[in-house]
Amino acid sequence: ENPIVAGSILPQKIELMALRGIQFTGTVLYNDLPDQINPETFYYKRLPLGLTKPGRVYCIQLDSIKMTDNSMGRKLLWNRFELV
C-alpha cells in the first residue's frame, strides 16, 4: 500500500568495532518500469541460488544511503535530492 521503504544490509555476524553495512530509504517501483525490465528475471539470472529461498524481488529507487564502516571510523552519506 505504501511504496516508501527503508532497510539495512549488514553481515550475519556483527562485531561493533568492525561493523560495516548500509541503511537506505527509497521508493518501490511497481508499474514505473519499462516492459523489458523484470526485477525477478534479472536477479535470478545473476544469482540463481536465490531460487532456493522463497521470497519476492522488488525494484527500489534509492533516495538516500548511509554507509557505516566502524573499522575506518567513518560514515558516508548519499542523498538523491542533493544532486539536483
CSV table of N, CA, C and O in Angstrom, one decimal:
chain,number,residue,atom,x,y,z
A,1,GLU,N,0.8,-1.2,0.0
A,1,GLU,CA,0.0,0.0,0.0
A,1,GLU,C,0.9,1.3,0.0
A,1,GLU,O,0.5,2.2,-0.7
A,2,ASN,N,1.9,1.3,0.8
A,2,ASN,CA,2.8,2.4,0.8
A,2,ASN,C,4.1,2.1,0.2
A,2,ASN,O,4.9,1.2,0.7
A,3,PRO,N,4.5,2.7,-1.0
A,3,PRO,CA,5.7,2.3,-1.7
A,3,PRO,C,7.0,2.8,-1.1
A,3,PRO,O,8.1,2.5,-1.5
A,4,ILE,N,6.9,3.7,0.0
A,4,ILE,CA,8.1,4.2,0.6
A,4,ILE,C,8.7,3.1,1.6
A,4,ILE,O,8.0,2.7,2.4
A,5,VAL,N,10.0,2.8,1.4
A,5,VAL,CA,10.6,1.7,2.2
A,5,VAL,C,11.9,2.2,2.8
A,5,VAL,O,12.5,3.2,2.4
A,6,ALA,N,12.3,1.5,3.8
A,6,ALA,CA,13.7,1.7,4.4
A,6,ALA,C,14.2,0.3,4.8
A,6,ALA,O,13.4,-0.7,5.0
A,7,GLY,N,15.5,0.2,4.8
A,7,GLY,CA,16.1,-1.1,5.1
A,7,GLY,C,17.6,-1.0,5.4
A,7,GLY,O,18.1,0.1,5.4
A,8,SER,N,18.2,-2.1,5.8
A,8,SER,CA,19.6,-2.2,6.1
A,8,SER,C,20.2,-3.5,5.6
A,8,SER,O,19.5,-4.5,5.5
A,9,ILE,N,21.5,-3.4,5.3
A,9,ILE,CA,22.2,-4.6,4.8
A,9,ILE,C,23.4,-4.7,5.7
A,9,ILE,O,24.2,-3.8,5.8
A,10,LEU,N,23.5,-5.8,6.5
A,10,LEU,CA,24.6,-6.0,7.5
A,10,LEU,C,25.1,-7.4,7.3
A,10,LEU,O,24.4,-8.3,6.9
A,11,PRO,N,26.3,-7.6,7.8
A,11,PRO,CA,26.8,-9.0,7.8
A,11,PRO,C,26.1,-9.8,8.8
A,11,PRO,O,25.5,-9.3,9.7
A,12,GLN,N,26.1,-11.2,8.6
A,12,GLN,CA,25.4,-12.0,9.6
A,12,GLN,C,26.0,-11.9,11.0
A,12,GLN,O,25.3,-11.9,12.0
A,13,LYS,N,27.3,-11.9,11.1
A,13,LYS,CA,28.0,-11.8,12.3
A,13,LYS,C,28.4,-10.3,12.6
A,13,LYS,O,29.1,-9.7,11.8
A,14,ILE,N,27.8,-9.7,13.6
A,14,ILE,CA,28.1,-8.3,13.9
A,14,ILE,C,29.1,-8.1,15.0
A,14,ILE,O,28.9,-8.6,16.1
A,15,GLU,N,30.2,-7.4,14.7
A,15,GLU,CA,31.2,-7.0,15.6
A,15,GLU,C,31.2,-5.5,15.6
A,15,GLU,O,31.5,-4.9,14.6
A,16,LEU,N,30.8,-4.9,16.7
A,16,LEU,CA,30.6,-3.4,16.7
A,16,LEU,C,31.8,-2.6,16.3
A,16,LEU,O,31.7,-1.6,15.6
A,17,MET,N,33.0,-3.1,16.7
A,17,MET,CA,34.2,-2.3,16.4
A,17,MET,C,34.6,-2.4,14.9
A,17,MET,O,35.2,-1.6,14.4
A,18,ALA,N,34.1,-3.5,14.2
A,18,ALA,CA,34.4,-3.6,12.8
A,18,ALA,C,33.1,-3.7,12.0
A,18,ALA,O,33.1,-4.2,10.9
A,19,LEU,N,32.1,-3.1,12.5
A,19,LEU,CA,30.8,-3.1,11.8
A,19,LEU,C,30.9,-2.4,10.4
A,19,LEU,O,31.4,-1.3,10.3
A,20,ARG,N,30.4,-3.0,9.4
A,20,ARG,CA,30.2,-2.4,8.1
A,20,ARG,C,28.8,-2.7,7.6
A,20,ARG,O,28.4,-3.9,7.7
A,21,GLY,N,28.2,-1.8,7.0
A,21,GLY,CA,26.9,-2.0,6.5
A,21,GLY,C,26.3,-0.7,5.9
A,21,GLY,O,26.8,0.3,6.0
A,22,ILE,N,25.1,-0.9,5.3
A,22,ILE,CA,24.4,0.3,4.8
A,22,ILE,C,22.9,0.3,5.3
A,22,ILE,O,22.4,-0.7,5.7
A,23,GLN,N,22.4,1.5,5.4
A,23,GLN,CA,21.0,1.8,5.6
A,23,GLN,C,20.5,2.6,4.4
A,23,GLN,O,21.2,3.4,3.9
A,24,PHE,N,19.3,2.3,4.0
A,24,PHE,CA,18.8,3.0,2.8
A,24,PHE,C,17.3,3.4,3.0
A,24,PHE,O,16.6,2.8,3.8
A,25,THR,N,16.9,4.4,2.2
A,25,THR,CA,15.5,4.7,2.0
A,25,THR,C,15.2,4.8,0.6
A,25,THR,O,16.1,5.1,-0.2
A,26,GLY,N,14.0,4.5,0.2
A,26,GLY,CA,13.6,4.6,-1.3
A,26,GLY,C,12.2,4.4,-1.5
A,26,GLY,O,11.4,4.3,-0.6
A,27,THR,N,11.9,4.2,-2.8
A,27,THR,CA,10.5,4.0,-3.2
A,27,THR,C,10.4,2.8,-4.1
A,27,THR,O,11.2,2.6,-5.0
A,28,VAL,N,9.5,1.9,-3.8
A,28,VAL,CA,9.4,0.7,-4.6
A,28,VAL,C,8.7,1.1,-5.9
A,28,VAL,O,7.7,1.8,-5.9
A,29,LEU,N,9.3,0.6,-7.0
A,29,LEU,CA,8.8,0.9,-8.3
A,29,LEU,C,7.9,-0.3,-8.8
A,29,LEU,O,8.5,-1.4,-9.0
A,30,TYR,N,6.7,-0.2,-8.8
A,30,TYR,CA,5.8,-1.3,-9.2
A,30,TYR,C,5.5,-1.3,-10.7
A,30,TYR,O,5.9,-2.2,-11.4
A,31,ASN,N,4.9,-0.2,-11.2
A,31,ASN,CA,4.5,-0.2,-12.6
A,31,ASN,C,5.3,0.9,-13.4
A,31,ASN,O,5.0,1.1,-14.5
A,32,ASP,N,6.3,1.5,-12.8
A,32,ASP,CA,7.1,2.5,-13.4
A,32,ASP,C,8.2,2.0,-14.2
A,32,ASP,O,9.1,2.7,-14.6
A,33,LEU,N,8.3,0.6,-14.4
A,33,LEU,CA,9.4,0.0,-15.1
A,33,LEU,C,9.1,-0.2,-16.6
A,33,LEU,O,8.0,-0.5,-16.9
A,34,PRO,N,10.1,-0.1,-17.5
A,34,PRO,CA,9.9,-0.4,-18.9
A,34,PRO,C,9.5,-1.9,-19.0
A,34,PRO,O,9.9,-2.7,-18.1
A,35,ASP,N,8.8,-2.3,-20.0
A,35,ASP,CA,8.3,-3.7,-20.2
A,35,ASP,C,9.5,-4.7,-20.2
A,35,ASP,O,9.3,-5.8,-19.8
A,36,GLN,N,10.6,-4.3,-20.7
A,36,GLN,CA,11.7,-5.2,-20.9
A,36,GLN,C,12.5,-5.5,-19.5
A,36,GLN,O,13.3,-6.3,-19.5
A,37,ILE,N,12.1,-4.7,-18.5
A,37,ILE,CA,12.8,-4.9,-17.2
A,37,ILE,C,11.9,-5.6,-16.2
A,37,ILE,O,10.8,-5.1,-15.9
A,38,ASN,N,12.3,-6.8,-15.8
A,38,ASN,CA,11.6,-7.6,-14.9
A,38,ASN,C,12.6,-7.9,-13.7
A,38,ASN,O,13.6,-8.6,-13.9
A,39,PRO,N,12.4,-7.3,-12.5
A,39,PRO,CA,13.4,-7.4,-11.4
A,39,PRO,C,13.7,-8.9,-11.1
A,39,PRO,O,14.8,-9.2,-10.8
A,40,GLU,N,12.7,-9.8,-11.1
A,40,GLU,CA,12.9,-11.2,-10.7
A,40,GLU,C,13.8,-11.9,-11.7
A,40,GLU,O,14.7,-12.6,-11.4
A,41,THR,N,13.5,-11.7,-13.0
A,41,THR,CA,14.3,-12.3,-14.1
A,41,THR,C,15.8,-11.9,-14.0
A,41,THR,O,16.7,-12.7,-14.0
A,42,PHE,N,16.0,-10.6,-13.8
A,42,PHE,CA,17.3,-10.0,-13.7
A,42,PHE,C,18.1,-10.6,-12.5
A,42,PHE,O,19.2,-11.0,-12.6
A,43,TYR,N,17.4,-10.6,-11.3
A,43,TYR,CA,18.1,-11.1,-10.1
A,43,TYR,C,18.4,-12.6,-10.2
A,43,TYR,O,19.5,-13.0,-9.9
A,44,TYR,N,17.5,-13.4,-10.6
A,44,TYR,CA,17.7,-14.8,-10.6
A,44,TYR,C,18.7,-15.2,-11.7
A,44,TYR,O,19.4,-16.2,-11.6
A,45,LYS,N,18.7,-14.5,-12.8
A,45,LYS,CA,19.7,-14.8,-13.8
A,45,LYS,C,21.1,-14.5,-13.3
A,45,LYS,O,22.1,-15.3,-13.6
A,46,ARG,N,21.3,-13.5,-12.5
A,46,ARG,CA,22.6,-13.1,-12.0
A,46,ARG,C,22.9,-14.0,-10.7
A,46,ARG,O,24.1,-14.3,-10.5
A,47,LEU,N,21.9,-14.3,-9.9
A,47,LEU,CA,22.1,-15.0,-8.7
A,47,LEU,C,21.2,-16.2,-8.6
A,47,LEU,O,20.2,-16.2,-7.8
A,48,PRO,N,21.4,-17.3,-9.3
A,48,PRO,CA,20.5,-18.4,-9.4
A,48,PRO,C,20.2,-19.1,-8.0
A,48,PRO,O,19.2,-19.7,-7.8
A,49,LEU,N,21.2,-19.0,-7.1
A,49,LEU,CA,21.0,-19.6,-5.8
A,49,LEU,C,19.8,-18.9,-5.0
A,49,LEU,O,19.3,-19.5,-4.1
A,50,GLY,N,19.5,-17.7,-5.4
A,50,GLY,CA,18.3,-17.1,-4.8
A,50,GLY,C,17.0,-17.8,-5.0
A,50,GLY,O,16.1,-17.7,-4.2
A,51,LEU,N,17.0,-18.7,-6.0
A,51,LEU,CA,15.8,-19.5,-6.2
A,51,LEU,C,15.5,-20.5,-5.1
A,51,LEU,O,14.4,-21.0,-4.9
A,52,THR,N,16.6,-20.8,-4.3
A,52,THR,CA,16.4,-21.8,-3.2
A,52,THR,C,15.7,-21.3,-2.0
A,52,THR,O,15.2,-22.0,-1.1
A,53,LYS,N,15.5,-20.0,-1.9
A,53,LYS,CA,14.8,-19.4,-0.7
A,53,LYS,C,13.5,-18.7,-1.3
A,53,LYS,O,13.6,-18.0,-2.3
A,54,PRO,N,12.4,-18.9,-0.7
A,54,PRO,CA,11.2,-18.3,-1.1
A,54,PRO,C,11.2,-16.8,-0.8
A,54,PRO,O,11.8,-16.4,0.2
A,55,GLY,N,10.6,-16.0,-1.7
A,55,GLY,CA,10.6,-14.6,-1.5
A,55,GLY,C,10.2,-13.9,-2.7
A,55,GLY,O,10.0,-14.5,-3.8
A,56,ARG,N,10.1,-12.5,-2.6
A,56,ARG,CA,9.7,-11.7,-3.8
A,56,ARG,C,10.9,-10.7,-4.0
A,56,ARG,O,11.6,-10.4,-3.1
A,57,VAL,N,11.0,-10.4,-5.3
A,57,VAL,CA,12.1,-9.4,-5.7
A,57,VAL,C,11.4,-8.1,-6.1
A,57,VAL,O,10.5,-8.1,-6.9
A,58,TYR,N,11.9,-7.0,-5.5
A,58,TYR,CA,11.4,-5.7,-5.8
A,58,TYR,C,12.4,-4.8,-6.4
A,58,TYR,O,13.6,-5.0,-6.2
A,59,CYS,N,12.1,-3.8,-7.2
A,59,CYS,CA,13.0,-2.8,-7.7
A,59,CYS,C,12.7,-1.5,-6.8
A,59,CYS,O,11.6,-1.1,-6.7
A,60,ILE,N,13.8,-1.0,-6.2
A,60,ILE,CA,13.7,0.2,-5.4
A,60,ILE,C,14.5,1.3,-6.0
A,60,ILE,O,15.7,1.1,-6.3
A,61,GLN,N,13.9,2.5,-6.1
A,61,GLN,CA,14.6,3.7,-6.5
A,61,GLN,C,15.2,4.3,-5.2
A,61,GLN,O,14.4,4.7,-4.3
A,62,LEU,N,16.5,4.3,-5.0
A,62,LEU,CA,17.1,4.7,-3.8
A,62,LEU,C,17.0,6.2,-3.7
A,62,LEU,O,17.3,7.0,-4.6
A,63,ASP,N,16.6,6.7,-2.5
A,63,ASP,CA,16.6,8.2,-2.2
A,63,ASP,C,17.8,8.6,-1.3
A,63,ASP,O,18.3,9.7,-1.4
A,64,SER,N,18.2,7.7,-0.4
A,64,SER,CA,19.3,8.0,0.5
A,64,SER,C,20.0,6.7,0.9
A,64,SER,O,19.4,5.7,1.1
A,65,ILE,N,21.3,6.8,1.1
A,65,ILE,CA,22.1,5.7,1.6
A,65,ILE,C,23.1,6.2,2.6
A,65,ILE,O,23.7,7.3,2.4
A,66,LYS,N,23.2,5.5,3.7
A,66,LYS,CA,24.3,5.8,4.7
A,66,LYS,C,25.1,4.5,4.9
A,66,LYS,O,24.6,3.5,5.2
A,67,MET,N,26.4,4.6,4.6
A,67,MET,CA,27.3,3.5,4.7
A,67,MET,C,28.1,3.7,6.0
A,67,MET,O,28.8,4.8,6.1
A,68,THR,N,28.1,2.8,6.9
A,68,THR,CA,28.9,2.9,8.1
A,68,THR,C,30.0,1.9,8.0
A,68,THR,O,29.9,0.7,7.6
A,69,ASP,N,31.2,2.3,8.3
A,69,ASP,CA,32.4,1.5,8.4
A,69,ASP,C,33.2,1.8,9.7
A,69,ASP,O,34.0,2.7,9.7
A,70,ASN,N,32.8,1.1,10.7
A,70,ASN,CA,33.4,1.4,12.0
A,70,ASN,C,34.9,1.0,12.1
A,70,ASN,O,35.7,1.5,12.9
A,71,SER,N,35.4,0.1,11.2
A,71,SER,CA,36.8,-0.3,11.1
A,71,SER,C,37.6,0.9,10.7
A,71,SER,O,38.8,1.0,11.0
A,72,MET,N,37.0,1.8,9.9
A,72,MET,CA,37.7,3.0,9.4
A,72,MET,C,37.3,4.2,10.2
A,72,MET,O,37.8,5.3,10.0
A,73,GLY,N,36.2,4.1,11.1
A,73,GLY,CA,35.7,5.2,11.9
A,73,GLY,C,35.0,6.3,11.1
A,73,GLY,O,35.2,7.4,11.3
A,74,ARG,N,34.3,5.9,10.0
A,74,ARG,CA,33.6,6.9,9.2
A,74,ARG,C,32.3,6.4,8.7
A,74,ARG,O,32.0,5.2,8.7
A,75,LYS,N,31.5,7.4,8.3
A,75,LYS,CA,30.2,7.2,7.7
A,75,LYS,C,30.1,8.0,6.4
A,75,LYS,O,30.5,9.2,6.4
A,76,LEU,N,29.6,7.4,5.3
A,76,LEU,CA,29.4,8.1,4.1
A,76,LEU,C,27.9,8.3,3.8
A,76,LEU,O,27.2,7.3,4.0
A,77,LEU,N,27.5,9.4,3.4
A,77,LEU,CA,26.1,9.7,3.2
A,77,LEU,C,25.9,10.1,1.7
A,77,LEU,O,26.7,10.8,1.1
A,78,TRP,N,24.8,9.6,1.1
A,78,TRP,CA,24.4,10.0,-0.2
A,78,TRP,C,22.9,10.2,-0.2
A,78,TRP,O,22.2,9.5,0.4
A,79,ASN,N,22.5,11.3,-0.9
A,79,ASN,CA,21.1,11.7,-0.9
A,79,ASN,C,20.8,12.1,-2.4
A,79,ASN,O,21.4,13.0,-2.9
A,80,ARG,N,19.8,11.5,-3.0
A,80,ARG,CA,19.4,11.7,-4.3
A,80,ARG,C,19.0,13.2,-4.5
A,80,ARG,O,19.4,13.8,-5.5
A,81,PHE,N,18.4,13.8,-3.6
A,81,PHE,CA,17.8,15.1,-3.7
A,81,PHE,C,18.9,16.2,-3.6
A,81,PHE,O,18.7,17.3,-4.0
A,82,GLU,N,20.1,15.9,-3.1
A,82,GLU,CA,21.2,16.8,-3.0
A,82,GLU,C,21.9,16.9,-4.4
A,82,GLU,O,22.7,17.9,-4.6
A,83,LEU,N,21.6,16.0,-5.3
A,83,LEU,CA,22.3,16.0,-6.6
A,83,LEU,C,21.6,17.0,-7.6
A,83,LEU,O,22.2,17.3,-8.6
A,84,VAL,N,20.4,17.3,-7.3
A,84,VAL,CA,19.6,18.1,-8.2
A,84,VAL,C,20.0,19.6,-8.1
A,84,VAL,O,20.4,20.1,-7.1
